[in-house]
PDB file of C-alpha atoms in Angstrom:
ATOM      1  CA  ALA V   1     -15.368   3.731 -10.544  1.00 74.00           C
ATOM      2  CA  GLN V   2     -13.320   4.187  -7.433  1.00 84.00           C
ATOM      3  CA  SER V   3     -10.177   6.238  -7.896  1.00 91.00           C
ATOM      4  CA  VAL V   4      -7.643   8.305  -6.010  1.00 95.00           C
ATOM      5  CA  THR V   5      -5.781  11.216  -7.546  1.00 95.00           C
ATOM      6  CA  GLN V   6      -2.625  12.704  -6.187  1.00 97.00           C
ATOM      7  CA  PRO V   7      -2.077  15.652  -8.520  1.00 96.00           C
ATOM      8  CA  ASP V   8       1.554  16.237  -7.604  1.00 95.00           C
ATOM      9  CA  ILE V   9       3.956  13.555  -8.793  1.00 94.00           C
ATOM     10  CA  HIS V  10       6.974  15.238  -7.228  1.00 96.00           C
ATOM     11  CA  ILE V  11       7.294  18.022  -4.664  1.00 97.00           C
ATOM     12  CA  THR V  12      10.458  19.666  -3.388  1.00 97.00           C
ATOM     13  CA  VAL V  13      10.483  21.706  -0.195  1.00 97.00           C
ATOM     14  CA  SER V  14      13.200  23.132   1.993  1.00 97.00           C
ATOM     15  CA  GLU V  15      13.896  21.672   5.384  1.00 96.00           C
ATOM     16  CA  GLY V  16      11.826  23.480   7.971  1.00 96.00           C
ATOM     17  CA  ALA V  17       9.203  24.590   5.464  1.00 97.00           C
ATOM     18  CA  SER V  18       5.576  23.573   5.667  1.00 97.00           C
ATOM     19  CA  LEU V  19       4.158  20.826   3.486  1.00 97.00           C
ATOM     20  CA  GLU V  20       0.816  19.967   1.967  1.00 97.00           C
ATOM     21  CA  LEU V  21       0.259  16.907  -0.212  1.00 98.00           C
ATOM     22  CA  ARG V  22      -3.004  16.755  -2.070  1.00 98.00           C
ATOM     23  CA  CYS V  23      -5.349  13.811  -2.406  1.00 97.00           C
ATOM     24  CA  ASN V  24      -8.731  13.690  -4.124  1.00 96.00           C
ATOM     25  CA  TYR V  25     -10.909  10.653  -4.399  1.00 95.00           C
ATOM     26  CA  SER V  26     -13.908   9.389  -6.291  1.00 92.00           C
ATOM     27  CA  TYR V  27     -16.025   6.873  -4.391  1.00 88.00           C
ATOM     28  CA  GLY V  28     -19.669   5.834  -4.204  1.00 79.00           C
ATOM     29  CA  ALA V  29     -19.956   6.462  -0.482  1.00 80.00           C
ATOM     30  CA  THR V  30     -17.741   8.125   2.090  1.00 81.00           C
ATOM     31  CA  PRO V  31     -14.778   5.797   2.195  1.00 87.00           C
ATOM     32  CA  TYR V  32     -12.196   5.174   4.819  1.00 91.00           C
ATOM     33  CA  LEU V  33      -9.093   7.220   4.039  1.00 93.00           C
ATOM     34  CA  PHE V  34      -5.436   6.521   4.620  1.00 94.00           C
ATOM     35  CA  TRP V  35      -2.017   8.036   4.087  1.00 97.00           C
ATOM     36  CA  TYR V  36       0.972   5.733   3.825  1.00 96.00           C
ATOM     37  CA  VAL V  37       4.663   6.584   3.476  1.00 96.00           C
ATOM     38  CA  GLN V  38       7.228   4.488   1.638  1.00 93.00           C
ATOM     39  CA  SER V  39      10.908   5.136   2.258  1.00 90.00           C
ATOM     40  CA  PRO V  40      13.350   3.987  -0.442  1.00 84.00           C
ATOM     41  CA  GLY V  41      13.544   0.200  -0.569  1.00 79.00           C
ATOM     42  CA  GLN V  42      11.032  -0.169   2.240  1.00 82.00           C
ATOM     43  CA  GLY V  43       7.454  -1.255   2.636  1.00 86.00           C
ATOM     44  CA  LEU V  44       4.578   1.094   3.335  1.00 91.00           C
ATOM     45  CA  GLN V  45       4.010   2.529   6.788  1.00 92.00           C
ATOM     46  CA  LEU V  46       0.686   3.975   7.892  1.00 93.00           C
ATOM     47  CA  LEU V  47       0.881   7.677   8.760  1.00 96.00           C
ATOM     48  CA  LEU V  48      -2.758   8.229   9.652  1.00 95.00           C
ATOM     49  CA  LYS V  49      -6.292   7.202   8.835  1.00 93.00           C
ATOM     50  CA  TYR V  50      -9.806   8.618   8.876  1.00 93.00           C
ATOM     51  CA  PHE V  51     -12.821   6.468   9.561  1.00 89.00           C
ATOM     52  CA  SER V  52     -15.323   8.910  11.099  1.00 87.00           C
ATOM     53  CA  GLY V  53     -15.649  11.751  13.595  1.00 89.00           C
ATOM     54  CA  ASP V  54     -13.296  14.719  13.754  1.00 90.00           C
ATOM     55  CA  THR V  55     -12.292  15.575  10.218  1.00 92.00           C
ATOM     56  CA  LEU V  56      -8.807  16.664  11.274  1.00 96.00           C
ATOM     57  CA  VAL V  57      -6.753  13.600  12.131  1.00 96.00           C
ATOM     58  CA  GLN V  58      -3.353  13.445  13.696  1.00 97.00           C
ATOM     59  CA  GLY V  59      -0.792  10.872  12.710  1.00 96.00           C
ATOM     60  CA  ILE V  60       2.727   9.816  13.427  1.00 95.00           C
ATOM     61  CA  LYS V  61       5.853  11.887  12.763  1.00 94.00           C
ATOM     62  CA  GLY V  62       3.967  15.172  13.183  1.00 96.00           C
ATOM     63  CA  PHE V  63       1.666  14.685  10.185  1.00 97.00           C
ATOM     64  CA  GLU V  64      -2.011  15.574  10.069  1.00 97.00           C
ATOM     65  CA  ALA V  65      -4.701  15.354   7.421  1.00 98.00           C
ATOM     66  CA  GLU V  66      -8.061  16.986   6.935  1.00 97.00           C
ATOM     67  CA  PHE V  67     -11.055  15.267   5.393  1.00 95.00           C
ATOM     68  CA  LYS V  68     -13.256  17.600   3.370  1.00 95.00           C
ATOM     69  CA  ARG V  69     -16.356  15.787   2.189  1.00 92.00           C
ATOM     70  CA  SER V  70     -17.541  18.641  -0.040  1.00 92.00           C
ATOM     71  CA  GLN V  71     -14.252  18.582  -1.934  1.00 94.00           C
ATOM     72  CA  SER V  72     -13.697  14.811  -1.787  1.00 94.00           C
ATOM     73  CA  SER V  73     -10.238  15.579  -0.480  1.00 96.00           C
ATOM     74  CA  PHE V  74      -7.942  14.281   2.216  1.00 97.00           C
ATOM     75  CA  ASN V  75      -4.831  16.453   2.141  1.00 98.00           C
ATOM     76  CA  LEU V  76      -1.785  15.672   4.227  1.00 98.00           C
ATOM     77  CA  ARG V  77       0.071  18.439   6.049  1.00 98.00           C
ATOM     78  CA  LYS V  78       3.115  18.967   8.183  1.00 98.00           C
ATOM     79  CA  PRO V  79       4.096  22.359   9.623  1.00 97.00           C
ATOM     80  CA  SER V  80       7.857  21.850   9.398  1.00 97.00           C
ATOM     81  CA  VAL V  81       9.512  19.088   7.377  1.00 97.00           C
ATOM     82  CA  HIS V  82      12.698  17.284   8.301  1.00 96.00           C
ATOM     83  CA  TRP V  83      15.226  15.775   5.917  1.00 95.00           C
ATOM     84  CA  SER V  84      14.074  12.327   7.066  1.00 94.00           C
ATOM     85  CA  ASP V  85      10.616  13.013   5.605  1.00 96.00           C
ATOM     86  CA  ALA V  86      11.966  12.521   2.094  1.00 96.00           C
ATOM     87  CA  ALA V  87       9.977   9.545   0.775  1.00 96.00           C
ATOM     88  CA  GLU V  88       7.049   8.531  -1.402  1.00 95.00           C
ATOM     89  CA  TYR V  89       3.607   9.293   0.017  1.00 97.00           C
ATOM     90  CA  PHE V  90       0.491   7.373  -0.942  1.00 96.00           C
ATOM     91  CA  CYS V  91      -3.118   8.269  -0.329  1.00 97.00           C
ATOM     92  CA  ALA V  92      -5.565   5.353  -0.285  1.00 94.00           C
ATOM     93  CA  VAL V  93      -9.275   4.764   0.123  1.00 92.00           C
ATOM     94  CA  GLY V  94     -11.132   1.701   1.302  1.00 88.00           C
ATOM     95  CA  PRO V  95     -14.755   0.687   1.678  1.00 85.00           C
ATOM     96  CA  PRO V  96     -16.518   1.515   4.981  1.00 80.00           C
ATOM     97  CA  SER V  97     -17.535  -2.135   5.257  1.00 77.00           C
ATOM     98  CA  GLY V  98     -16.649  -5.460   3.756  1.00 73.00           C
ATOM     99  CA  ALA V  99     -13.321  -6.666   2.484  1.00 72.00           C
ATOM    100  CA  GLN V 100     -10.653  -3.973   2.569  1.00 77.00           C
ATOM    101  CA  LYS V 101      -9.801  -3.541  -1.069  1.00 85.00           C
ATOM    102  CA  LEU V 102      -7.635  -0.438  -0.802  1.00 89.00           C
ATOM    103  CA  VAL V 103      -7.354   1.773  -3.862  1.00 91.00           C
ATOM    104  CA  PHE V 104      -4.143   3.775  -3.951  1.00 93.00           C
ATOM    105  CA  GLY V 105      -3.171   7.010  -5.621  1.00 95.00           C
ATOM    106  CA  GLN V 106      -0.060   7.048  -7.769  1.00 94.00           C
ATOM    107  CA  GLY V 107       2.023   8.588  -5.032  1.00 95.00           C
ATOM    108  CA  THR V 108       3.844  11.879  -4.468  1.00 97.00           C
ATOM    109  CA  ARG V 109       7.599  11.844  -4.194  1.00 96.00           C
ATOM    110  CA  LEU V 110       8.849  14.323  -1.609  1.00 97.00           C
ATOM    111  CA  THR V 111      12.358  15.727  -1.860  1.00 97.00           C
ATOM    112  CA  ILE V 112      13.794  17.872   0.925  1.00 96.00           C
ATOM    113  CA  ASN V 113      16.349  20.572   0.188  1.00 93.00           C
ATOM    114  CA  PRO V 114      18.842  21.200   2.994  1.00 88.00           C
TER     115      PRO V 114
ATOM    116  CA  ASP U   1      10.976  -8.729  15.337  1.00 60.00           C
ATOM    117  CA  THR U   2       9.753  -8.073  11.811  1.00 68.00           C
ATOM    118  CA  ALA U   3       5.961  -7.934  11.775  1.00 90.00           C
ATOM    119  CA  VAL U   4       5.430  -8.841   8.113  1.00 94.00           C
ATOM    120  CA  SER U   5       8.329 -10.494   6.352  1.00 94.00           C
ATOM    121  CA  GLN U   6       8.815 -11.562   2.759  1.00 95.00           C
ATOM    122  CA  THR U   7      11.333 -13.813   1.075  1.00 96.00           C
ATOM    123  CA  PRO U   8      13.185 -13.336  -1.089  1.00 96.00           C
ATOM    124  CA  LYS U   9      13.813  -9.592  -1.161  1.00 94.00           C
ATOM    125  CA  TYR U  10      15.082  -9.752  -4.731  1.00 96.00           C
ATOM    126  CA  LEU U  11      14.248 -12.305  -7.396  1.00 97.00           C
ATOM    127  CA  VAL U  12      15.775 -12.318 -10.886  1.00 97.00           C
ATOM    128  CA  THR U  13      14.626 -15.003 -13.282  1.00 97.00           C
ATOM    129  CA  GLN U  14      14.103 -15.868 -16.935  1.00 97.00           C
ATOM    130  CA  MET U  15      10.851 -15.700 -18.856  1.00 97.00           C
ATOM    131  CA  GLY U  16       8.883 -18.901 -18.679  1.00 97.00           C
ATOM    132  CA  ASN U  17      10.152 -19.930 -15.256  1.00 97.00           C
ATOM    133  CA  ASP U  18       7.963 -20.624 -12.221  1.00 97.00           C
ATOM    134  CA  LYS U  19       8.736 -18.851  -8.961  1.00 97.00           C
ATOM    135  CA  SER U  20       7.288 -18.364  -5.493  1.00 97.00           C
ATOM    136  CA  ILE U  21       7.358 -15.518  -3.010  1.00 97.00           C
ATOM    137  CA  LYS U  22       6.708 -16.233   0.647  1.00 97.00           C
ATOM    138  CA  CYS U  23       5.082 -14.010   3.238  1.00 97.00           C
ATOM    139  CA  GLU U  24       4.784 -14.464   6.972  1.00 97.00           C
ATOM    140  CA  GLN U  25       3.235 -12.255   9.635  1.00 96.00           C
ATOM    141  CA  ASN U  26       3.732 -12.568  13.380  1.00 95.00           C
ATOM    142  CA  LEU U  27       1.021 -10.087  14.355  1.00 94.00           C
ATOM    143  CA  GLY U  28      -1.690 -12.678  14.895  1.00 93.00           C
ATOM    144  CA  HIS U  29      -3.759 -11.097  12.121  1.00 93.00           C
ATOM    145  CA  ASP U  30      -6.583 -12.901  10.351  1.00 91.00           C
ATOM    146  CA  THR U  31      -6.283 -11.278   6.934  1.00 92.00           C
ATOM    147  CA  MET U  32      -3.418 -11.130   4.463  1.00 94.00           C
ATOM    148  CA  TYR U  33      -2.998  -9.454   1.086  1.00 94.00           C
ATOM    149  CA  TRP U  34      -0.824  -9.354  -2.002  1.00 95.00           C
ATOM    150  CA  TYR U  35      -0.249  -6.097  -3.865  1.00 95.00           C
ATOM    151  CA  LYS U  36       1.685  -5.397  -7.045  1.00 95.00           C
ATOM    152  CA  GLN U  37       3.594  -2.125  -7.470  1.00 93.00           C
ATOM    153  CA  ASP U  38       4.547  -1.424 -11.053  1.00 91.00           C
ATOM    154  CA  SER U  39       7.409   0.629 -12.420  1.00 89.00           C
ATOM    155  CA  LYS U  40       5.359   3.815 -12.052  1.00 87.00           C
ATOM    156  CA  LYS U  41       4.869   3.074  -8.343  1.00 86.00           C
ATOM    157  CA  PHE U  42       1.184   2.324  -8.872  1.00 89.00           C
ATOM    158  CA  LEU U  43      -0.041  -0.103  -6.205  1.00 91.00           C
ATOM    159  CA  LYS U  44      -2.854  -2.492  -6.947  1.00 92.00           C
ATOM    160  CA  ILE U  45      -4.354  -5.233  -4.843  1.00 92.00           C
ATOM    161  CA  MET U  46      -4.201  -8.748  -6.243  1.00 94.00           C
ATOM    162  CA  PHE U  47      -5.540 -11.106  -3.584  1.00 91.00           C
ATOM    163  CA  SER U  48      -6.702 -11.220  -0.006  1.00 90.00           C
ATOM    164  CA  TYR U  49      -7.226 -14.148   2.363  1.00 90.00           C
ATOM    165  CA  ASN U  50      -9.178 -14.117   5.605  1.00 88.00           C
ATOM    166  CA  ASN U  51      -8.657 -17.112   7.876  1.00 86.00           C
ATOM    167  CA  LYS U  52      -7.159 -19.006   4.949  1.00 83.00           C
ATOM    168  CA  GLU U  53     -10.144 -18.283   2.695  1.00 87.00           C
ATOM    169  CA  LEU U  54      -9.879 -16.209  -0.467  1.00 88.00           C
ATOM    170  CA  ILE U  55     -11.978 -13.037  -0.137  1.00 87.00           C
ATOM    171  CA  ILE U  56     -10.510 -10.744  -2.784  1.00 85.00           C
ATOM    172  CA  ASN U  57      -9.439 -11.970  -6.186  1.00 85.00           C
ATOM    173  CA  GLU U  58      -8.841  -9.126  -8.580  1.00 86.00           C
ATOM    174  CA  THR U  59      -8.452  -9.487 -12.316  1.00 79.00           C
ATOM    175  CA  VAL U  60      -5.130 -11.249 -12.234  1.00 86.00           C
ATOM    176  CA  PRO U  61      -3.860 -13.799 -14.777  1.00 90.00           C
ATOM    177  CA  ASN U  62      -4.427 -17.326 -13.545  1.00 91.00           C
ATOM    178  CA  ARG U  63      -0.668 -17.834 -13.757  1.00 95.00           C
ATOM    179  CA  PHE U  64      -0.722 -16.215 -10.305  1.00 95.00           C
ATOM    180  CA  SER U  65      -1.876 -18.526  -7.544  1.00 93.00           C
ATOM    181  CA  PRO U  66      -1.919 -17.563  -3.883  1.00 93.00           C
ATOM    182  CA  LYS U  67      -1.755 -20.200  -1.195  1.00 92.00           C
ATOM    183  CA  SER U  68      -2.415 -19.774   2.496  1.00 92.00           C
ATOM    184  CA  PRO U  69      -1.293 -22.832   4.480  1.00 91.00           C
ATOM    185  CA  ASP U  70      -2.265 -21.100   7.730  1.00 91.00           C
ATOM    186  CA  LYS U  71      -3.337 -17.664   8.958  1.00 91.00           C
ATOM    187  CA  ALA U  72       0.235 -16.479   9.375  1.00 94.00           C
ATOM    188  CA  HIS U  73       1.403 -17.301   5.856  1.00 95.00           C
ATOM    189  CA  LEU U  74       0.358 -16.258   2.385  1.00 95.00           C
ATOM    190  CA  ASN U  75       2.549 -17.346  -0.487  1.00 96.00           C
ATOM    191  CA  LEU U  76       2.366 -16.263  -4.108  1.00 96.00           C
ATOM    192  CA  HIS U  77       3.253 -18.683  -6.855  1.00 96.00           C
ATOM    193  CA  ILE U  78       3.722 -17.436 -10.399  1.00 96.00           C
ATOM    194  CA  ASN U  79       3.834 -19.784 -13.383  1.00 96.00           C
ATOM    195  CA  SER U  80       5.314 -19.091 -16.798  1.00 96.00           C
ATOM    196  CA  LEU U  81       6.739 -15.716 -15.861  1.00 96.00           C
ATOM    197  CA  GLU U  82       6.442 -12.903 -18.399  1.00 96.00           C
ATOM    198  CA  LEU U  83       8.343  -9.638 -18.785  1.00 96.00           C
ATOM    199  CA  GLY U  84       5.293  -7.716 -17.598  1.00 94.00           C
ATOM    200  CA  ASP U  85       5.381  -9.508 -14.272  1.00 95.00           C
ATOM    201  CA  SER U  86       8.452  -7.492 -13.309  1.00 96.00           C
ATOM    202  CA  ALA U  87       7.366  -5.388 -10.346  1.00 96.00           C
ATOM    203  CA  VAL U  88       7.633  -5.086  -6.603  1.00 95.00           C
ATOM    204  CA  TYR U  89       5.220  -7.386  -4.798  1.00 96.00           C
ATOM    205  CA  PHE U  90       4.070  -6.404  -1.332  1.00 95.00           C
ATOM    206  CA  CYS U  91       2.453  -8.598   1.244  1.00 96.00           C
ATOM    207  CA  ALA U  92       0.277  -7.008   3.929  1.00 94.00           C
ATOM    208  CA  SER U  93      -1.838  -8.117   6.855  1.00 94.00           C
ATOM    209  CA  SER U  94      -4.648  -6.737   8.990  1.00 91.00           C
ATOM    210  CA  GLN U  95      -6.498  -7.872  12.092  1.00 89.00           C
ATOM    211  CA  GLY U  96      -9.874  -8.144  10.417  1.00 78.00           C
ATOM    212  CA  TYR U  97     -10.991  -7.888   6.827  1.00 72.00           C
ATOM    213  CA  SER U  98     -13.057  -4.743   7.238  1.00 69.00           C
ATOM    214  CA  ALA U  99     -11.832  -1.229   7.964  1.00 63.00           C
ATOM    215  CA  ASP U 100      -8.582  -2.282   9.526  1.00 78.00           C
ATOM    216  CA  THR U 101      -5.105  -0.885   9.170  1.00 85.00           C
ATOM    217  CA  GLN U 102      -2.972  -2.923   6.822  1.00 89.00           C
ATOM    218  CA  TYR U 103       0.652  -3.557   7.754  1.00 91.00           C
ATOM    219  CA  PHE U 104       3.001  -4.007   4.821  1.00 92.00           C
ATOM    220  CA  GLY U 105       6.050  -6.142   4.332  1.00 93.00           C
ATOM    221  CA  PRO U 106       9.283  -4.780   2.812  1.00 92.00           C
ATOM    222  CA  GLY U 107       8.466  -5.992  -0.682  1.00 94.00           C
ATOM    223  CA  THR U 108       9.989  -8.438  -3.156  1.00 96.00           C
ATOM    224  CA  ARG U 109      11.471  -6.948  -6.307  1.00 95.00           C
ATOM    225  CA  LEU U 110      10.877  -9.413  -9.152  1.00 97.00           C
ATOM    226  CA  THR U 111      12.812  -8.925 -12.378  1.00 97.00           C
ATOM    227  CA  VAL U 112      11.972 -11.118 -15.354  1.00 97.00           C
ATOM    228  CA  LEU U 113      14.604 -11.184 -18.095  1.00 96.00           C
TER     229      LEU U 113
END
């Protein structure tokens, strides 16, 4: 069965510190991979996506993610967080072809300490 | 201009009632989706339409009926509301139905009393 695991339900980091949010997936083939961010009371906004090619992808707001096929992981990183990064982060996978039935992880809530 | 909009933003109703949530996108996309986010923030797809045709229909009670009058609109009608239907419902759209970025609306928080 297809699944996405985000092991950390809640992470707290200090402003200016580096960040890594973990995402592991289980899928029959190499899926397409996404990270979305949800600010309080808002919809989801795409941060970045991986379809193929370079396994290190750059996204908006200074985020990047690295696809590691051998570890079935797609971890999200940011070298220096800002208070405005406080939000819920969702990793998702989708099929490489056919209807885009995204499967989401349960999310990681990020809190920023001043 | 809001790319994907939903109305209403909040919906509070009694068990047994029938309600609708509307979604509109002005991105010119061909595909639209409904997702349900439960109280634990878990997001799950419910339906997807491509050019007004149903292409994804997950295991959802038949009390839920999507309707797509045109490519820019996908409405969700829910009959005989139950307590367990309380959730945030998100509409999304994408250009195609395969390997395309999905753009999400702001969500509709449904509370069933």
